[in-house]
XYZ file of C-alpha atoms in Angstrom:
664
model
C -10.170 8.366 20.167
C -9.455 5.478 22.504
C -7.288 2.444 21.683
C -10.387 0.262 21.598
C -11.818 2.500 18.843
C -9.303 1.135 16.325
C -11.893 -1.160 14.621
C -13.950 1.916 13.697
C -11.391 2.855 11.053
C -12.514 2.389 7.427
C -9.606 2.675 4.976
C -10.437 2.884 1.241
C -7.831 1.430 -1.129
C -7.027 2.240 -4.738
C -10.234 2.614 -6.786
C -10.906 1.417 -10.316
C -13.315 3.024 -12.788
C -15.577 1.546 -15.430
C -14.340 2.459 -18.934
C -16.981 5.192 -19.234
C -16.023 6.597 -15.819
C -19.576 6.401 -14.494
C -18.938 3.838 -11.769
C -16.086 3.228 -9.349
C -15.197 0.155 -7.343
C -13.042 0.550 -4.234
C -11.916 -1.839 -1.506
C -12.571 -0.716 2.065
C -10.504 -2.367 4.807
C -11.025 -2.346 8.556
C -9.451 -3.957 11.633
C -11.491 -6.878 12.948
C -11.030 -7.798 16.591
C -13.030 -11.025 16.392
C -10.480 -12.541 13.999
C -7.603 -10.345 15.209
C -6.886 -9.468 11.595
C -8.083 -7.168 8.800
C -11.069 -7.675 6.552
C -11.841 -5.902 3.275
C -14.729 -5.831 0.820
C -15.419 -4.124 -2.516
C -17.905 -1.284 -2.808
C -19.684 0.048 -5.879
C -19.854 3.836 -6.118
C -21.614 5.871 -8.841
C -19.492 8.884 -9.805
C -22.292 11.146 -11.047
C -23.292 12.359 -7.616
C -21.968 13.624 -4.306
C -23.002 13.107 -0.733
C -22.502 16.842 -0.262
C -24.131 18.260 -3.396
C -26.992 16.183 -4.837
C -27.290 16.506 -8.599
C -30.428 17.813 -10.258
C -32.001 15.489 -12.777
C -34.360 12.570 -12.921
C -35.939 11.772 -9.574
C -36.151 8.123 -10.522
C -33.266 6.011 -9.372
C -31.372 4.415 -12.268
C -29.381 1.202 -12.120
C -25.703 1.606 -13.030
C -24.991 0.628 -16.637
C -21.993 -1.370 -15.474
C -21.601 -3.253 -12.239
C -23.711 -5.785 -10.430
C -25.123 -5.558 -6.957
C -25.910 -8.289 -4.506
C -29.249 -8.374 -2.710
C -27.977 -9.565 0.658
C -28.059 -7.455 3.783
C -25.197 -4.918 3.758
C -22.451 -5.497 6.310
C -19.758 -3.315 7.922
C -22.292 -0.829 9.210
C -23.743 0.234 5.850
C -27.436 1.076 5.572
C -30.030 0.082 3.018
C -29.948 2.499 0.113
C -32.732 5.063 0.314
C -34.361 7.029 -2.482
C -32.770 10.479 -2.751
C -35.111 13.337 -2.061
C -33.620 15.410 -4.888
C -31.741 14.415 -7.994
C -30.694 10.905 -9.092
C -27.855 10.557 -6.611
C -26.940 7.078 -5.441
C -24.615 6.229 -2.561
C -21.951 3.599 -2.115
C -23.176 0.014 -2.093
C -21.377 -3.133 -1.005
C -20.463 -5.281 -4.008
C -18.674 -8.294 -2.476
C -18.686 -10.057 0.866
C -15.481 -12.029 0.770
C -13.226 -12.247 3.808
C -10.599 -10.001 2.233
C -11.241 -8.580 -1.260
C -8.847 -5.935 -2.588
C -7.018 -4.475 -5.610
C -9.989 -4.239 -8.025
C -9.227 -3.704 -11.743
C -12.022 -3.127 -14.283
C -11.565 -4.756 -17.693
C -11.169 -2.411 -20.695
C -14.374 -3.771 -22.262
C -16.276 -3.127 -19.018
C -17.528 -6.714 -18.719
C -15.437 -8.037 -15.821
C -13.825 -6.967 -12.592
C -10.568 -8.592 -11.500
C -9.651 -8.476 -7.815
C -7.608 -10.254 -5.165
C -9.420 -12.435 -2.643
C -8.230 -14.110 0.532
C -10.848 -16.630 1.568
C -9.724 -16.683 5.193
C -7.315 -15.253 7.709
C -4.491 -17.627 6.759
C -5.298 -17.888 3.038
C -3.053 -16.454 0.341
C -4.466 -13.808 -2.042
C -5.621 -15.243 -5.379
C -6.954 -13.586 -8.509
C -10.727 -13.694 -8.948
C -13.063 -12.484 -11.693
C -16.530 -10.995 -11.202
C -18.794 -10.542 -14.252
C -20.187 -7.014 -14.082
C -23.251 -7.950 -16.126
C -24.380 -10.384 -13.419
C -23.292 -13.750 -12.097
C -20.957 -15.225 -9.503
C -17.245 -14.553 -9.126
C -14.743 -17.333 -9.837
C -11.048 -17.851 -9.057
C -8.411 -17.727 -11.796
C -5.317 -18.673 -9.809
C -4.231 -21.085 -7.103
C -0.589 -20.128 -6.571
C 0.880 -21.612 -3.347
C 2.275 -18.288 -2.069
C -0.460 -16.054 -3.484
C -0.395 -13.451 -6.250
C -0.134 -9.682 -6.656
C -2.499 -7.204 -8.359
C -3.264 -7.883 -12.021
C -3.303 -5.748 -15.165
C -5.710 -6.359 -18.041
C -4.528 -6.831 -21.611
C -6.068 -4.094 -23.795
C -8.374 -6.631 -25.506
C -9.628 -7.906 -22.111
C -8.677 -11.486 -23.004
C -6.100 -12.080 -20.254
C -4.346 -10.538 -17.278
C -0.739 -10.230 -16.131
C 0.337 -10.601 -12.505
C 3.382 -11.429 -10.393
C 3.744 -14.278 -7.919
C 6.535 -15.826 -5.890
C 7.389 -19.412 -6.800
C 8.657 -21.637 -3.963
C 11.734 -23.698 -4.642
C 11.780 -27.251 -3.319
C 12.066 -28.259 -0.531
C 10.808 -25.002 1.004
C 7.490 -23.361 1.878
C 5.499 -26.568 2.160
C 6.807 -28.241 -1.000
C 8.665 -31.041 0.837
C 7.104 -34.089 2.487
C 8.342 -37.029 4.510
C 8.282 -40.594 3.179
C 4.951 -40.935 4.976
C 3.512 -38.003 3.066
C 3.572 -35.564 5.976
C 4.353 -31.975 5.080
C 7.746 -30.788 6.356
C 7.514 -27.494 8.224
C 10.036 -24.633 8.151
C 12.012 -26.080 11.082
C 12.684 -29.262 9.135
C 13.980 -27.608 5.979
C 17.691 -27.751 5.067
C 19.945 -24.752 5.798
C 19.986 -21.729 3.519
C 23.185 -20.918 1.667
C 23.411 -17.094 1.558
C 25.607 -15.489 -1.116
C 24.069 -11.997 -1.525
C 23.858 -9.093 0.897
C 20.261 -8.403 -0.083
C 18.461 -11.652 0.658
C 15.632 -10.902 3.096
C 13.099 -8.186 3.732
C 11.116 -7.161 6.795
C 7.544 -8.371 6.529
C 8.431 -10.850 3.767
C 11.418 -12.850 4.981
C 13.925 -14.711 2.820
C 13.145 -14.405 -0.867
C 16.034 -15.968 -2.800
C 14.364 -19.374 -2.572
C 10.980 -18.009 -3.693
C 11.788 -15.733 -6.650
C 9.077 -13.582 -8.180
C 7.855 -14.335 -11.712
C 5.527 -12.618 -14.155
C 2.533 -14.674 -15.320
C -0.412 -14.253 -17.638
C -3.792 -15.930 -17.226
C -6.843 -16.227 -19.462
C -10.421 -15.922 -18.240
C -10.590 -19.704 -18.418
C -7.745 -19.951 -15.891
C -4.933 -20.950 -18.262
C -1.786 -19.689 -16.498
C 1.504 -19.089 -18.369
C 4.789 -18.201 -16.728
C 6.270 -15.359 -18.809
C 9.468 -14.125 -17.163
C 11.312 -13.776 -13.895
C 10.489 -10.351 -12.495
C 8.496 -8.511 -9.871
C 6.284 -5.576 -9.152
C 2.928 -4.762 -10.686
C 3.336 -5.742 -14.389
C 1.657 -3.555 -16.991
C 0.735 -4.088 -20.641
C 1.682 -1.700 -23.418
C -1.253 0.081 -25.101
C -1.176 -2.369 -28.028
C -0.810 -5.399 -25.752
C 2.462 -6.462 -27.397
C 4.764 -5.760 -24.417
C 4.867 -6.071 -20.639
C 6.901 -3.914 -18.274
C 7.996 -4.950 -14.790
C 10.957 -4.737 -12.384
C 14.088 -6.723 -11.630
C 15.931 -6.146 -8.348
C 19.668 -6.347 -7.796
C 20.867 -8.430 -4.879
C 23.948 -6.269 -4.272
C 23.266 -2.658 -5.239
C 19.856 -1.985 -3.635
C 18.646 -1.149 -7.134
C 15.687 -2.142 -9.268
C 15.729 -1.980 -13.050
C 12.846 -1.319 -15.411
C 12.443 -4.318 -17.720
C 10.262 -5.173 -20.717
C 9.455 -8.317 -22.640
C 7.027 -9.387 -25.303
C 3.668 -10.530 -23.982
C 4.782 -14.139 -24.540
C 8.026 -13.594 -22.574
C 10.381 -13.253 -25.535
C 12.787 -10.352 -26.200
C 13.279 -9.631 -22.509
C 15.641 -6.751 -21.766
C 16.385 -4.182 -19.079
C 15.833 -0.541 -20.017
C 17.845 0.772 -17.059
C 21.265 -0.446 -16.015
C 21.471 -0.486 -12.228
C 21.591 3.274 -11.724
C 18.089 3.515 -10.208
C 15.965 2.060 -7.480
C 12.884 2.067 -9.686
C 9.206 1.318 -9.144
C 5.807 1.681 -10.829
C 6.794 1.242 -14.509
C 3.981 2.319 -16.852
C 3.900 2.582 -20.647
C 3.297 6.023 -22.072
C -0.049 6.121 -23.926
C 1.717 6.026 -27.314
C 3.754 2.994 -26.223
C 7.060 4.560 -27.243
C 8.436 4.978 -23.721
C 8.103 3.657 -20.187
C 7.570 6.015 -17.279
C 8.755 5.054 -13.816
C 9.420 6.437 -10.332
C 12.986 6.261 -9.034
C 15.782 7.562 -6.865
C 19.485 6.768 -7.319
C 20.369 3.189 -6.423
C 21.568 2.644 -2.867
C 20.709 6.171 -1.732
C 18.919 7.667 1.263
C 17.558 11.193 1.808
C 16.809 11.380 -1.926
C 13.520 12.029 -3.690
C 11.731 9.354 -5.679
C 10.769 11.375 -8.711
C 9.319 10.740 -12.183
C 11.395 9.537 -15.137
C 10.868 8.410 -18.726
C 12.955 6.052 -20.875
C 12.446 5.092 -24.552
C 11.217 1.570 -25.244
C 13.806 1.213 -28.011
C 16.657 2.181 -25.681
C 18.380 5.363 -24.651
C 19.015 7.422 -21.532
C 16.333 8.052 -18.927
C 15.119 11.641 -18.650
C 13.464 13.272 -15.618
C 9.931 14.558 -16.100
C 9.998 16.281 -12.695
C 12.827 18.024 -10.870
C 14.266 15.200 -8.712
C 15.420 17.693 -6.074
C 11.905 19.049 -5.578
C 9.283 16.369 -6.242
C 8.930 13.181 -4.204
C 6.446 10.330 -4.519
C 4.257 9.982 -1.448
C 4.916 6.973 0.764
C 2.542 4.232 1.941
C 1.356 3.971 -0.713
C 2.368 6.338 -3.445
C 1.189 5.856 -7.005
C 1.724 7.062 -10.535
C -0.262 6.300 -13.684
C -0.732 7.584 -17.212
C -3.580 9.392 -18.968
C -3.802 10.835 -22.499
C -3.014 14.301 -21.103
C -0.104 13.434 -18.823
C 1.104 11.281 -15.960
C -0.663 11.486 -12.597
C 1.823 11.688 -9.720
C 1.199 11.786 -5.953
C 3.651 14.358 -4.579
C 4.564 15.131 -0.966
C 4.438 18.836 -0.146
C 4.812 20.178 3.407
C 2.690 17.487 5.020
C 0.189 17.389 2.176
C 0.021 14.846 -0.637
C -1.060 16.572 -3.821
C -1.958 15.058 -7.173
C -0.069 16.446 -10.158
C -0.588 16.058 -13.885
C 2.863 15.876 -15.478
C 3.305 16.551 -19.237
C 5.194 13.897 -21.158
C 7.511 16.528 -22.639
C 8.801 17.439 -19.185
C 6.917 20.729 -18.939
C 5.695 22.217 -15.655
C 3.244 19.983 -13.763
C -0.344 21.060 -13.173
C -1.687 20.607 -9.625
C -5.055 18.833 -9.702
C -5.677 18.207 -5.996
C -3.905 20.361 -3.403
C -4.515 21.758 0.056
C -4.252 20.611 3.657
C -5.091 16.980 2.980
C -3.523 13.879 1.453
C -4.436 12.053 -1.741
C -4.215 8.354 -0.823
C -4.932 6.853 -4.265
C -6.637 7.617 -7.554
C -8.054 6.230 -10.803
C -8.771 7.749 -14.219
C -11.064 6.497 -16.998
C -13.548 7.970 -19.448
C -12.430 11.497 -18.672
C -13.276 11.020 -14.979
C -10.760 11.399 -12.155
C -11.604 9.587 -8.926
C -9.438 10.071 -5.847
C -9.337 8.780 -2.305
C -8.543 11.720 -0.028
C -7.693 11.617 3.666
C -8.129 14.757 5.741
C -7.453 15.716 9.366
C -10.989 14.524 10.153
C -11.324 11.456 7.897
C -9.443 8.202 7.261
C -10.350 8.598 3.598
C -13.309 9.002 1.245
C -13.790 8.663 -2.503
C -14.075 11.894 -4.488
C -14.768 12.899 -8.054
C -12.787 16.096 -8.502
C -13.781 18.098 -5.392
C -17.064 16.262 -4.760
C -17.175 13.662 -2.026
C -18.952 10.514 -3.191
C -18.850 8.287 -0.095
C -19.305 8.404 3.643
C -17.408 5.335 4.796
C -16.217 7.217 7.879
C -19.386 9.125 8.649
C -19.540 10.031 12.322
C -15.796 9.923 12.890
C -14.775 12.381 15.589
C -11.327 13.950 15.582
C -9.491 16.482 17.705
C -8.193 19.493 15.794
C -4.779 19.419 14.145
C -3.256 22.903 14.581
C -0.275 24.021 12.512
C 2.870 25.271 14.268
C 5.968 26.859 12.732
C 9.157 27.242 14.750
C 12.591 28.713 14.102
C 15.752 26.750 14.905
C 18.719 28.591 16.501
C 20.357 28.970 13.065
C 17.205 30.581 11.674
C 15.922 27.496 9.846
C 12.097 27.083 9.830
C 10.599 23.928 11.343
C 7.060 22.889 10.425
C 4.712 20.853 12.591
C 1.416 20.476 14.402
C -0.212 20.205 17.819
C -3.243 18.079 18.646
C -4.758 19.122 21.973
C -7.069 17.187 24.251
C -10.460 18.533 25.211
C -10.536 20.912 28.179
C -8.650 23.995 29.260
C -5.350 22.556 30.468
C -2.582 22.972 31.270
C -2.027 19.669 29.495
C 0.923 17.306 29.782
C 2.795 17.154 26.475
C 4.195 14.396 24.267
C 6.818 15.113 21.609
C 6.218 12.491 18.891
C 8.935 11.755 16.287
C 8.435 10.005 12.952
C 10.566 7.265 11.403
C 12.377 7.203 8.106
C 14.069 9.576 8.577
C 13.114 10.577 5.011
C 9.368 10.600 5.612
C 6.764 13.142 6.675
C 3.976 13.639 9.147
C 1.095 15.405 7.499
C -2.409 16.651 6.997
C -4.473 13.549 7.656
C -6.294 11.774 10.443
C -3.648 9.797 12.330
C -4.448 7.357 15.114
C -1.293 8.064 17.161
C -1.894 11.728 18.131
C -5.657 11.158 18.334
C -5.278 8.348 20.879
C -2.744 10.225 23.002
C -4.740 13.467 22.903
C -7.882 11.491 23.685
C -6.138 10.336 26.869
C -5.340 13.898 27.951
C -1.952 14.655 26.348
C -1.169 17.497 23.957
C 0.826 15.950 21.097
C 3.545 17.950 19.311
C 4.885 16.471 16.077
C 6.475 17.714 12.881
C 9.030 17.410 10.109
C 12.549 18.458 11.184
C 15.476 18.504 8.806
C 15.953 15.001 7.459
C 12.226 14.685 6.633
C 10.765 14.398 3.147
C 8.149 16.655 1.570
C 10.252 19.837 1.605
C 12.778 19.008 -1.110
C 16.056 17.114 -0.949
C 17.810 20.160 0.518
C 15.684 19.729 3.645
C 16.825 16.149 4.096
C 20.538 16.499 3.425
C 21.755 18.400 6.550
C 21.431 15.393 8.863
C 23.714 13.127 6.838
C 26.627 12.089 9.055
C 25.266 14.025 12.056
C 21.757 12.680 12.463
C 21.127 13.074 16.182
C 22.479 16.586 16.768
C 20.863 18.256 13.737
C 17.495 16.569 14.173
C 17.422 17.302 17.923
C 17.986 21.001 17.251
C 14.862 21.213 15.107
C 12.722 18.992 17.339
C 13.476 21.032 20.445
C 12.779 24.264 18.568
C 9.384 22.877 17.557
C 8.679 21.761 21.126
C 9.659 25.164 22.537
C 7.402 26.953 20.052
C 4.459 24.787 21.078
C 5.194 25.235 24.802
C 4.755 28.998 24.471
C 1.018 28.339 24.583
C -0.271 28.623 28.175
C -2.387 25.469 27.970
C 0.703 23.248 27.472
C 2.666 22.319 30.589
C 6.446 22.558 30.072
C 7.011 20.731 33.354
C 5.279 17.541 32.192
C 6.761 16.519 28.844
C 7.374 13.041 27.456
C 8.979 11.919 24.208
C 8.277 8.939 21.973
C 8.941 7.637 18.479
C 9.512 4.547 16.372
C 12.338 3.403 14.072
C 14.292 6.599 13.357
C 11.877 8.187 15.826
C 13.044 5.621 18.369
C 16.652 6.489 17.548
C 15.871 10.142 18.251
C 13.927 9.314 21.424
C 16.946 7.488 22.853
C 19.235 10.323 21.664
C 17.099 13.020 23.313
C 16.841 11.002 26.538
C 20.645 10.867 26.667
C 21.489 14.422 25.549
C 18.451 16.419 26.693
C 16.996 14.246 29.426
C 16.324 17.262 31.615
C 13.562 18.277 29.176
C 11.539 15.088 29.624
C 9.851 13.175 32.444
C 9.558 9.871 30.520
C 10.381 8.314 27.147
C 9.110 5.495 24.912
C 11.640 4.258 22.353
C 10.119 1.858 19.840
C 11.680 -0.401 17.139
C 14.734 1.847 17.274
C 18.211 1.914 15.812
C 20.335 2.260 18.939
C 23.728 0.978 17.791
C 24.749 1.612 14.191
C 27.543 -0.983 14.094
C 25.292 -3.981 14.815
C 22.427 -2.464 12.785
C 24.757 -2.565 9.774
C 25.136 -6.314 10.035
C 21.719 -7.413 11.303
C 19.173 -5.177 9.520
C 17.757 -6.278 6.176
C 18.914 -2.940 4.733
C 21.700 -2.056 7.178
C 24.499 -3.157 4.841
C 23.943 -0.062 2.646
C 21.671 2.204 4.686
C 24.084 2.756 7.586
C 26.973 3.961 5.421
C 24.700 6.162 3.307
C 23.074 7.926 6.280
C 25.502 7.799 9.179
C 28.879 7.367 7.372
C 30.956 4.253 6.868
C 33.542 5.311 9.432
C 33.320 3.264 12.635
C 34.256 6.130 14.965
C 31.686 8.457 13.373
C 29.072 5.730 13.650
C 29.912 5.280 17.320
C 29.557 9.027 17.971
C 26.115 8.974 16.327
C 24.844 5.835 18.081
C 22.418 6.548 20.938
C 23.695 3.450 22.752
C 27.089 5.128 23.180
C 25.458 7.583 25.586
C 23.256 5.119 27.504
C 25.160 5.951 30.708
C 23.644 9.458 30.545
C 20.035 8.248 30.481
C 18.157 8.605 33.747
C 14.684 9.415 32.415
C 12.316 6.404 32.741
C 12.481 4.524 29.432
C 9.959 2.063 27.992
C 11.519 0.105 25.123
C 9.046 -1.487 22.677
C 10.102 -3.951 20.010
C 8.797 -6.788 17.848
C 10.443 -10.186 17.947
C 10.330 -10.609 14.145
C 11.545 -7.098 13.257
C 14.204 -7.440 10.545
C 14.441 -3.726 9.744
C 15.657 -2.773 13.217
C 16.314 -6.207 14.736
C 15.371 -6.958 18.320
C 19.027 -6.974 19.413
C 18.839 -3.168 19.163
C 16.255 -3.156 21.949
C 18.068 -5.712 24.088
C 21.372 -3.845 23.941
C 19.739 -0.660 25.205
C 17.675 -2.465 27.842
C 20.688 -4.324 29.237
C 22.830 -1.153 29.274
C 20.164 0.692 31.262
C 19.316 -2.104 33.691
C 22.971 -2.846 34.502
C 23.378 0.652 35.860
C 20.022 0.701 37.641
C 18.247 3.134 35.324
C 14.433 2.844 35.285
C 13.651 0.830 32.154
C 11.186 -1.773 30.923
C 11.148 -3.864 27.744
C 7.888 -4.765 25.986
C 8.274 -7.478 23.291
C 5.555 -8.390 20.787
C 5.677 -11.948 19.421
C 5.009 -12.647 15.761
C 5.282 -8.994 14.692
C 7.689 -7.170 12.400
C 8.694 -3.555 11.966
C 5.173 -2.454 10.952
C 3.451 -3.383 14.219
C 1.981 0.066 14.859
C 0.498 0.255 11.345
C -0.388 -3.261 10.214
C 0.181 -5.505 13.226
C -2.545 -7.646 14.776
C -5.351 -5.330 15.950
C -5.079 -6.787 19.458
C -1.350 -6.032 19.541
C -1.917 -2.488 18.292
C -4.415 -1.894 21.093
C -2.103 -3.471 23.685
C 0.721 -1.261 22.438
C -1.394 1.875 22.870
C -2.465 0.745 26.340
C 1.169 0.165 27.378
C 2.310 3.576 26.111
C -0.536 5.379 27.887
C 0.115 3.432 31.081
C 3.799 4.412 30.960
C 3.113 8.110 30.595
C 0.300 7.990 33.141
C 2.823 6.620 35.628
C 5.524 9.174 34.917
C 3.649 12.331 33.840
C 1.379 12.827 36.861
C -2.116 14.255 36.736
C -2.804 13.334 33.101
C -6.495 13.012 32.282
């Protein structure tokens, strides 16, 4: 894979199923270089067939009983549908052609499809309705800051959604006496009273609080309650559940109210950082995903709390089971809750009994479940593998070929042993050819996150350029239980470095990897560790790329959107201990050439972290360069402008080509 191949990615989102389970709708997103943004359309997928195993049955093609199809030419590289040679199998078919259509939700009566549509690059997402018996889609909302995904009432008469409401005179609500709109630079100052008042990728939110709304199919919008998240109806339609965040405790409570907004109350009391509240099928309890409020290195596991009040009870062992990140999901079925669990680089789908009994694995193996839907006794999943960005499956049968023709270099598992005997799990992706290959040690962020069994652009691009990429999940990572994360607390750099170097040494035992040409790179916590390794183990590396890093814990505490609680919880609240753990403290030891990459609008690890390291290195004549991306936040490498993502890859490859000689 080359950097310029980024637009070839096709990423399926969360599917929705018709009530009988016979048809799925899924959004498929892709980078678009022409607009320097991302576009997404909805696709219609019959679930009775597989691209791998055609079914035997009628040879005449049948129209789906639910769902409409448009007769225009397919876009995004799809082909005209051909008659199957055996069976009645039908393939995926493009359903919409909006600029950015996402988050589809099928109505319980099967007649309509709700989805979010952005009509252009700068447009806000609004809720639209498509009649699945034929006809044109129409918009239901016109909220100034856009809306979130919607949930259908059980009788299909209305939907619930969340949206941020701008307070005057902000976000375009104020105008001059001449009627000219006042931009952000002309707004009055913000008065900040809470520690938690801004978020990377969103910005300030106290002056645009989130509210829960309902809307009828005629577009009659009613504001129900202040709250956030993805609101959900109870099975009888009498209640809604949603979230309410605390501005001081880094917590989120599970809340409920009547469908008209009355009888609002919180079911939890500040003890959790909760997400994904869902009513149990009998309506007597609300399930949710949570970890303790204000915590790090802790699993987000599955809990249940009675609707009528009472203590929350875990349905999974919180020390063992952890909701997958980016994005993880949980939902309810008559037989149990479906939960996406991280497990040693995999993301498996579990069915969890409501009585707290042992979970049943439904989808396991060396792959990652990205999303799922259940209806009519049918389970549909989007699964990413080491050779695919993701396809839609019914059980074990692949239904789509969105990424047909994708080529990927092999992801080979490696297990190392740290000096204290602790096992370290990881992978190597090698370039084509015999070698010996120059090597890059790649380190993930978090730190409580995992690399895993899926196609990943980072190692594919670097291996495609001639580098063998070593990466894995040292202590401090998620996916191996909380006991795997805990050892780094208060001693992040030393403990993590021990495991990373053990993994690197295990990989370098292979004769086709060149131990004399090794570079190191990583972002966020991975950038922290890159700077740490350059200072403490610089003799092991010929060059380094530290990206969006935490370099100095003291200033991170005061400038990061989450630093006010995260720093104490991970590194300790003691200033001297923080100083000993800060990579910047040891900048005078760094002599390896260092490329520092940062985004100007990063609020998670603010740009001052990059500048402090850059200035410290340049003042003593160390070889260092700083690459700043305008208009980007912390998520540049994942969701930044496609052009910036390509330029970032080009800069990283150029840096290692300069300092690791003879790379391909």
